[in-house]
mmCIF file of C-alpha atoms in Angstrom:
data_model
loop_
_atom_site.group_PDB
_atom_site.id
_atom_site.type_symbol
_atom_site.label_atom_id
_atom_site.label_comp_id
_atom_site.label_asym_id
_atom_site.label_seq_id
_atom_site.Cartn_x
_atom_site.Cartn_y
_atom_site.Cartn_z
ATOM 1 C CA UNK A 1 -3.972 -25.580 -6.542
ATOM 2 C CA UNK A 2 -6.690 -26.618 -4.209
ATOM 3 C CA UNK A 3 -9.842 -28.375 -5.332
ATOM 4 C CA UNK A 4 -13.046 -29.389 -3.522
ATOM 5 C CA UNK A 5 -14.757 -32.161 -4.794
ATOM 6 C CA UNK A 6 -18.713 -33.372 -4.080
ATOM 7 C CA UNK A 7 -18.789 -36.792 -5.858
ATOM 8 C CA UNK A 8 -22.329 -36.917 -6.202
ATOM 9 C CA UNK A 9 -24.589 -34.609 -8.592
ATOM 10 C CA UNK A 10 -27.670 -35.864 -7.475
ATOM 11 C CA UNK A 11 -29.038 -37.153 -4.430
ATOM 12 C CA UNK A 12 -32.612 -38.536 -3.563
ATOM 13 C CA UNK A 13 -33.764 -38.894 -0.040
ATOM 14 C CA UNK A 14 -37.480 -39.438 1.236
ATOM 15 C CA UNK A 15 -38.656 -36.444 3.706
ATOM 16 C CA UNK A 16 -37.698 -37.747 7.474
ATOM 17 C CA UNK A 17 -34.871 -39.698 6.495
ATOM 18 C CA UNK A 18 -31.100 -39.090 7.139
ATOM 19 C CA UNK A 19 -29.376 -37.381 4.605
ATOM 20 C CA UNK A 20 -25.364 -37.278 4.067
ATOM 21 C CA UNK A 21 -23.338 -35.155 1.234
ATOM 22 C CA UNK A 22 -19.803 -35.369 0.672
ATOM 23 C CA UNK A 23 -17.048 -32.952 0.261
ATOM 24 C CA UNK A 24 -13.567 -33.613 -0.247
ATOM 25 C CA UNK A 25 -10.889 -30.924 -0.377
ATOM 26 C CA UNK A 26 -7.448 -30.856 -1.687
ATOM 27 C CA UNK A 27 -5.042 -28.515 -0.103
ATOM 28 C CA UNK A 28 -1.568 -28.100 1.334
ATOM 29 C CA UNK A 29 -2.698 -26.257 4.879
ATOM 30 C CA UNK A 30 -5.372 -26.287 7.441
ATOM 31 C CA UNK A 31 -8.498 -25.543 5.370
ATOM 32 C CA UNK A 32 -11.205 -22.981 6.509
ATOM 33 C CA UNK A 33 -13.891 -25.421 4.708
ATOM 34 C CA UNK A 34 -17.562 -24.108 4.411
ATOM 35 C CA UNK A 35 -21.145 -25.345 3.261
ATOM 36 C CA UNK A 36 -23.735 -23.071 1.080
ATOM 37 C CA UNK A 37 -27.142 -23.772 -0.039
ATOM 38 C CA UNK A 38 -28.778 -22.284 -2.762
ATOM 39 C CA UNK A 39 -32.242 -22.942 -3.045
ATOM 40 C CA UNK A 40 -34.267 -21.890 -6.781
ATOM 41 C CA UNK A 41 -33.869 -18.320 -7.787
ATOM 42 C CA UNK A 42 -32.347 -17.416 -4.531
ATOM 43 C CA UNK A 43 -28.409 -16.948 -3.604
ATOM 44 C CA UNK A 44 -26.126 -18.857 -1.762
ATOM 45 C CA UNK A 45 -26.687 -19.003 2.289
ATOM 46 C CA UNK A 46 -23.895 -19.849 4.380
ATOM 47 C CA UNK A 47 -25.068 -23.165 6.721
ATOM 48 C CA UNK A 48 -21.788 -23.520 8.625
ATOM 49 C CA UNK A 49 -18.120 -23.711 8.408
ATOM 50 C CA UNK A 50 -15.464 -25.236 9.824
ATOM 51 C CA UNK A 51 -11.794 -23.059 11.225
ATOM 52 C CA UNK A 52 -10.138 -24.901 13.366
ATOM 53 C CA UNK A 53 -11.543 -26.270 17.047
ATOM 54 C CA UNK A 54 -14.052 -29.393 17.484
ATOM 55 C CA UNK A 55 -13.891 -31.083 14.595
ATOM 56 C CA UNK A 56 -18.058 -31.441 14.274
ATOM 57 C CA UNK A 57 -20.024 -28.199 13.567
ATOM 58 C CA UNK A 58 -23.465 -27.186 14.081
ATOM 59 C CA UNK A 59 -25.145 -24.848 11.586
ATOM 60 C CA UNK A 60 -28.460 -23.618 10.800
ATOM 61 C CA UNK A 61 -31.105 -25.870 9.723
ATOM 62 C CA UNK A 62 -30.286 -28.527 11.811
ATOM 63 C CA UNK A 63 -27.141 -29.451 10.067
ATOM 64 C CA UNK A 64 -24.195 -30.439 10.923
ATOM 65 C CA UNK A 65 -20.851 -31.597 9.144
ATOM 66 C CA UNK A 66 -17.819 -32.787 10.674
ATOM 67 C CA UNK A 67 -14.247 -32.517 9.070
ATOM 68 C CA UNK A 68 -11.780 -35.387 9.332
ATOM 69 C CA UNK A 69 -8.302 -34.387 8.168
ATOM 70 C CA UNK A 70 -7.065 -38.410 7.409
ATOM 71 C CA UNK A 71 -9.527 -38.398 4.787
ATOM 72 C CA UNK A 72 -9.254 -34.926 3.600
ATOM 73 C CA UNK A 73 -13.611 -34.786 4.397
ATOM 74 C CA UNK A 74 -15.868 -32.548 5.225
ATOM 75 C CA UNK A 75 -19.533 -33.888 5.366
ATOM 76 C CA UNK A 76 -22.641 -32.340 5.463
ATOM 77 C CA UNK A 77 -25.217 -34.339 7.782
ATOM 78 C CA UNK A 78 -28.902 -34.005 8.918
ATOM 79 C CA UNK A 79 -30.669 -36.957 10.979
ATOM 80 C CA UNK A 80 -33.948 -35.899 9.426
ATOM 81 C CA UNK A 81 -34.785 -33.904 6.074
ATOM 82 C CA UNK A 82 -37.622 -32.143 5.571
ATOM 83 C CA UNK A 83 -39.476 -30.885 2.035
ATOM 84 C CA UNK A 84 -37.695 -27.342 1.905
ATOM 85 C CA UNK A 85 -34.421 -28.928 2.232
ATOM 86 C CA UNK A 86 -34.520 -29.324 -1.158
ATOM 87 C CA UNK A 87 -32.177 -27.497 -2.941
ATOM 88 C CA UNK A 88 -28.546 -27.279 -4.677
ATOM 89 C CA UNK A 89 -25.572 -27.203 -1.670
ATOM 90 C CA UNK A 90 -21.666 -26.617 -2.356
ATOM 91 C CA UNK A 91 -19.388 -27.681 -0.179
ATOM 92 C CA UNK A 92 -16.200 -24.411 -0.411
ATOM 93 C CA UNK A 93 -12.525 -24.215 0.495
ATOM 94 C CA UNK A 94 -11.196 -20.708 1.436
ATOM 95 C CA UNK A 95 -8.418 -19.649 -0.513
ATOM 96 C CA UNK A 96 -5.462 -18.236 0.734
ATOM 97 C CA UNK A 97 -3.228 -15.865 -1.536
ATOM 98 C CA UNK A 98 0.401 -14.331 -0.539
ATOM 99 C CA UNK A 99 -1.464 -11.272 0.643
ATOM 100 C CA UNK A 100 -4.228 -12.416 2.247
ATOM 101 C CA UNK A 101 -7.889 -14.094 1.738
ATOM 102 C CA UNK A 102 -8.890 -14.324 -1.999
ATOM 103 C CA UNK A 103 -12.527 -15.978 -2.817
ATOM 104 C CA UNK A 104 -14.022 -18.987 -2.332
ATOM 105 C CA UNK A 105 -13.340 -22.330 -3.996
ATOM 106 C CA UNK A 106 -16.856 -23.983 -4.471
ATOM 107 C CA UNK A 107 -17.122 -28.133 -5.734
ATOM 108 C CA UNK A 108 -19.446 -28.431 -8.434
ATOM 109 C CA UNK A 109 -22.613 -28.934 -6.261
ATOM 110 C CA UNK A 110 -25.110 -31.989 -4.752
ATOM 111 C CA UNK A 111 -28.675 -31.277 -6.424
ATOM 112 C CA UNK A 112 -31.102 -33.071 -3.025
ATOM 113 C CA UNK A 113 -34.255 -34.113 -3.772
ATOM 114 C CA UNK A 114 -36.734 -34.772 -1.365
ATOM 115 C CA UNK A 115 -39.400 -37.609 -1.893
ATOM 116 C CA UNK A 116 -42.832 -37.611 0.171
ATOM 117 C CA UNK B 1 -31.068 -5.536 8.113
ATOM 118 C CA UNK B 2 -30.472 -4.853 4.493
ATOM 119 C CA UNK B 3 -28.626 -7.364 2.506
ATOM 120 C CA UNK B 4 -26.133 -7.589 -0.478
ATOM 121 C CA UNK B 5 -28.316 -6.266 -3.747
ATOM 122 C CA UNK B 6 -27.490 -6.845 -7.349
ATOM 123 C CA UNK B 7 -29.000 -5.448 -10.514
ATOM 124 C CA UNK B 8 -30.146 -5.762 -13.007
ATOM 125 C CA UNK B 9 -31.787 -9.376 -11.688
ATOM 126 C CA UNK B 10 -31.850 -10.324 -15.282
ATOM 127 C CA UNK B 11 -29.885 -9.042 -18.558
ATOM 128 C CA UNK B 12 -30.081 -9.852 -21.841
ATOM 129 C CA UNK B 13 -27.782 -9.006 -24.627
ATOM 130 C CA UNK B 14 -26.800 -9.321 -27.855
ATOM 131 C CA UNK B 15 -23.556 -10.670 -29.009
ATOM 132 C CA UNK B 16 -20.998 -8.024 -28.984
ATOM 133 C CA UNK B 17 -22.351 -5.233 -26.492
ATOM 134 C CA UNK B 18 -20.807 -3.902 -23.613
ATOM 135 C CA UNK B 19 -22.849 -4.842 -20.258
ATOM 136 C CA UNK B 20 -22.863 -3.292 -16.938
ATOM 137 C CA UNK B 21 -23.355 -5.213 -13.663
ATOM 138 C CA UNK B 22 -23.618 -3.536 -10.107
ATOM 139 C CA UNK B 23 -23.718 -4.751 -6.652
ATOM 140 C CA UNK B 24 -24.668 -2.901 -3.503
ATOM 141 C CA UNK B 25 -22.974 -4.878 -0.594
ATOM 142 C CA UNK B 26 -23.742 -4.781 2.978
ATOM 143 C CA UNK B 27 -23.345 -1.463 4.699
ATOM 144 C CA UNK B 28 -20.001 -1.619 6.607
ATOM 145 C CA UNK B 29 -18.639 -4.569 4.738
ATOM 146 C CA UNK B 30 -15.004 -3.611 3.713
ATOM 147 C CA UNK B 31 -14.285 -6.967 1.236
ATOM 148 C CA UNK B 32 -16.589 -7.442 -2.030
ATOM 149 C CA UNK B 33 -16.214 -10.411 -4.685
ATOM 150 C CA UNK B 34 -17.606 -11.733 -7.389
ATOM 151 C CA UNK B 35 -18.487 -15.215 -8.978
ATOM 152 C CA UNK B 36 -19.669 -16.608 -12.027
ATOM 153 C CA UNK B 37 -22.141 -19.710 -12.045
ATOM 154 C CA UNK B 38 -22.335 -21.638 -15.077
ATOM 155 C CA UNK B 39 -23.347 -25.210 -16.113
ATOM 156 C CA UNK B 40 -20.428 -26.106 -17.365
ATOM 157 C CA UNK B 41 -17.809 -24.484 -15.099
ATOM 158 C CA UNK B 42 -19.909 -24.326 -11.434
ATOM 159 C CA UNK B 43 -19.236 -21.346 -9.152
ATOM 160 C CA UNK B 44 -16.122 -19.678 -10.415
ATOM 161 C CA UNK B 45 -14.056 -16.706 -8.650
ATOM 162 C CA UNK B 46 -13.180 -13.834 -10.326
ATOM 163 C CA UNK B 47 -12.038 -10.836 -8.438
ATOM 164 C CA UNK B 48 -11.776 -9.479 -4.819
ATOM 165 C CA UNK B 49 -11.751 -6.046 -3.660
ATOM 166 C CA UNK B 50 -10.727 -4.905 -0.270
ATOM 167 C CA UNK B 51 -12.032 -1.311 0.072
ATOM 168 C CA UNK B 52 -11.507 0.168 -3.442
ATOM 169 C CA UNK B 53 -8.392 -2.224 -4.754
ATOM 170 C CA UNK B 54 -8.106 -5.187 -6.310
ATOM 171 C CA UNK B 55 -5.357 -7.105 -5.643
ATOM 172 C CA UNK B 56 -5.558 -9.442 -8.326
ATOM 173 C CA UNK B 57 -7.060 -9.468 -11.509
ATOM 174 C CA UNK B 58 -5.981 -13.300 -12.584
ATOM 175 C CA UNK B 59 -9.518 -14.629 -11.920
ATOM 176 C CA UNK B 60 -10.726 -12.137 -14.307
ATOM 177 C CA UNK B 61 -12.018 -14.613 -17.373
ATOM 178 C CA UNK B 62 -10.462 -12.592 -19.851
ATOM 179 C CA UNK B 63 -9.399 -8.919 -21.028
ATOM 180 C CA UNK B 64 -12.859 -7.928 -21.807
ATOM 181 C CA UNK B 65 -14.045 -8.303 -17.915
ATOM 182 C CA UNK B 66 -12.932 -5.700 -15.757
ATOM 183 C CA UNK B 67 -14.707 -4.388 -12.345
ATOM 184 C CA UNK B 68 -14.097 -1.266 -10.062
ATOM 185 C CA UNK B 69 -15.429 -0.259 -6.853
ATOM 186 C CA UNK B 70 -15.690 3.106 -5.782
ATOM 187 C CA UNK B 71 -16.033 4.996 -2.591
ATOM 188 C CA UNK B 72 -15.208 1.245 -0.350
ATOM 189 C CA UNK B 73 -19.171 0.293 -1.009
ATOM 190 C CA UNK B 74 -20.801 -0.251 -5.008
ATOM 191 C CA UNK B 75 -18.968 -2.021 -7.398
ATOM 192 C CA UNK B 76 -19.620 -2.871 -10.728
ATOM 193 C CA UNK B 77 -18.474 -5.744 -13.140
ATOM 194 C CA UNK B 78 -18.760 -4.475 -17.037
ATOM 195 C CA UNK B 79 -18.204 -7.291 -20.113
ATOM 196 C CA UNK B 80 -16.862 -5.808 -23.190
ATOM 197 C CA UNK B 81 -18.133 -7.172 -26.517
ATOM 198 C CA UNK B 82 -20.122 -10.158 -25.067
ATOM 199 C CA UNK B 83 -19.724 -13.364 -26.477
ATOM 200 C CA UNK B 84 -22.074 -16.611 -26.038
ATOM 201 C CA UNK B 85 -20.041 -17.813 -23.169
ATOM 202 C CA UNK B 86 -20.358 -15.188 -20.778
ATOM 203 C CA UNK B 87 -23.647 -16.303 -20.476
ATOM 204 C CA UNK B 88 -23.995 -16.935 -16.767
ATOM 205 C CA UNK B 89 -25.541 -15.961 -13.451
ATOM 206 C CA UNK B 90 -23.125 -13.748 -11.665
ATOM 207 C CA UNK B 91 -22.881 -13.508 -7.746
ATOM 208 C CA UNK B 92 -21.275 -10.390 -5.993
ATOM 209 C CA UNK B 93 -20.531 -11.338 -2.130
ATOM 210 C CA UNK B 94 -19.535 -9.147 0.781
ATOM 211 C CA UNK B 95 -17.633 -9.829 3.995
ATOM 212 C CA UNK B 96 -17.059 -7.701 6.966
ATOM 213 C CA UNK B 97 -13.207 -7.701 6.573
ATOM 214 C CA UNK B 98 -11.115 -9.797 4.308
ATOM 215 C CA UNK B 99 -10.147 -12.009 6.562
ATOM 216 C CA UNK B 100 -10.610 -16.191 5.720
ATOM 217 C CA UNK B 101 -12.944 -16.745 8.943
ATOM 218 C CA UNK B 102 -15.290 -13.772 7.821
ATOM 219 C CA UNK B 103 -18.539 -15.081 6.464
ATOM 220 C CA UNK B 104 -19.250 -14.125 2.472
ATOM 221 C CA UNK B 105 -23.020 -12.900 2.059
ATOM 222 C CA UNK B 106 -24.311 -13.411 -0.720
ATOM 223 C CA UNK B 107 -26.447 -11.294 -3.205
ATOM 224 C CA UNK B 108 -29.538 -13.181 -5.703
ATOM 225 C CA UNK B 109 -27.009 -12.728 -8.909
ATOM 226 C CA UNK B 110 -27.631 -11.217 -12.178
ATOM 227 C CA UNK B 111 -28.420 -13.651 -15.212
ATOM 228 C CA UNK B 112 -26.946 -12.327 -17.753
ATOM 229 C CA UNK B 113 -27.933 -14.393 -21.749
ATOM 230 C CA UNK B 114 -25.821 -13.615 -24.488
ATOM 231 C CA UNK B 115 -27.547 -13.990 -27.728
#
């Protein structure tokens, strides 16, 4: 079964600073991998994701993530956060049944906190 | 444009009750799921529907969930005799087609408390 794991639950960073969150996947195929924010009391919002192609995406927000199959990543960047970046993201991994898409396979989550 | 809506935003239940959950996904949008987000078991999938079918029901916590969706657009989750741990916030999702490149929108999630 595939897995996505984000190895760290909490990250501080200080507003203007680079910021980096890690994802890594486990699955047999090519991976349709994707990254979702959720900021407090709203839903998830997709930031980008990743087919097939150029292996580093833009998304919204000014992020970017770029997926290297040798070490089964997909990493969220941004050169410089800002105070309402703060929020919980999840890295996903589409899953793929006999019959055709199923859901989403989310890691448990980074929590980013953003110092002044 | 409107987006995917869920209600009630918040529920809360006693032990044992049956409980009712809807979503209203985007307009259009053939494929619906649903998730459950919990502390101790993160965002979970539980069921897919492409217009009114669900493939498969596996995801489905236990015998007590179930979830239809009628007429290809609202669908609704219902929890028989609630227990403690169904406690969770629960996410419905649309997609334009069910297709793995087709972005999932999300709605806000019901919290449903299980006392």
């Amino acid at each position: 079964a595939q897995s996505v794991t984000q190895p760290d639950i909490h990250i501080t960073v200080s507003e203007g600073a680079s910021l980096e969150l890690r994802c890594n996947y486990s699955y047999g195929a090519t991976p349709y991998l994707f990254w979702y924010v959720q900021s407090p009391g709203q839903g998830l919002q997709l930031l980008l994701k990743y087919f097939s192609g150029d292996t580093l995406v833009q998304g919204i927000k000014g992020f970017e993530a770029e997926f290297k199959r040798s070490q089964s990543s997909f990493n969220l960047r941004k050169p410089s956060v800002h105070w309402s970046d703060a929020a919980e993201y999840f890295c996903a991994v589409a899953e793929h049944s006999g019959g055709g898409a199923d859901g989403l396979t989310f890691g448990k989550g980074t929590h980013l906190i953003i110092q002044p | 444009g409107a987006g995917v809506s869920q209600s009630p935003s918040n529920k809360v239940t006693e032990k044992g009750k049956d409980v009712e959950l809807r979503c209203d996904p985007i307009s259009g949008h053939t494929a619906l799921y649903w998730y459950r987000q919990s502390l101790g078991q993160g965002l979970e999938f539980l069921i897919y529907f492409q217009g009114n079918s669900a493939p498969d029901k596996s995801g489905l916590p236990s015998d007590r969930f179930s979830a239809e969706r009628t007429g290809g657009s609202v669908s609704t989750l219902t929890i028989q005799r609630t227990q403690q741990e169904d406690s969770a916030v629960y996410l419905c999702a649309s997609s334009p087609r069910q297709y793995l490149t087709d972005t999932q929108y999300f709605g806000p999630g019901t919290r449903l408390t299980v006392l």
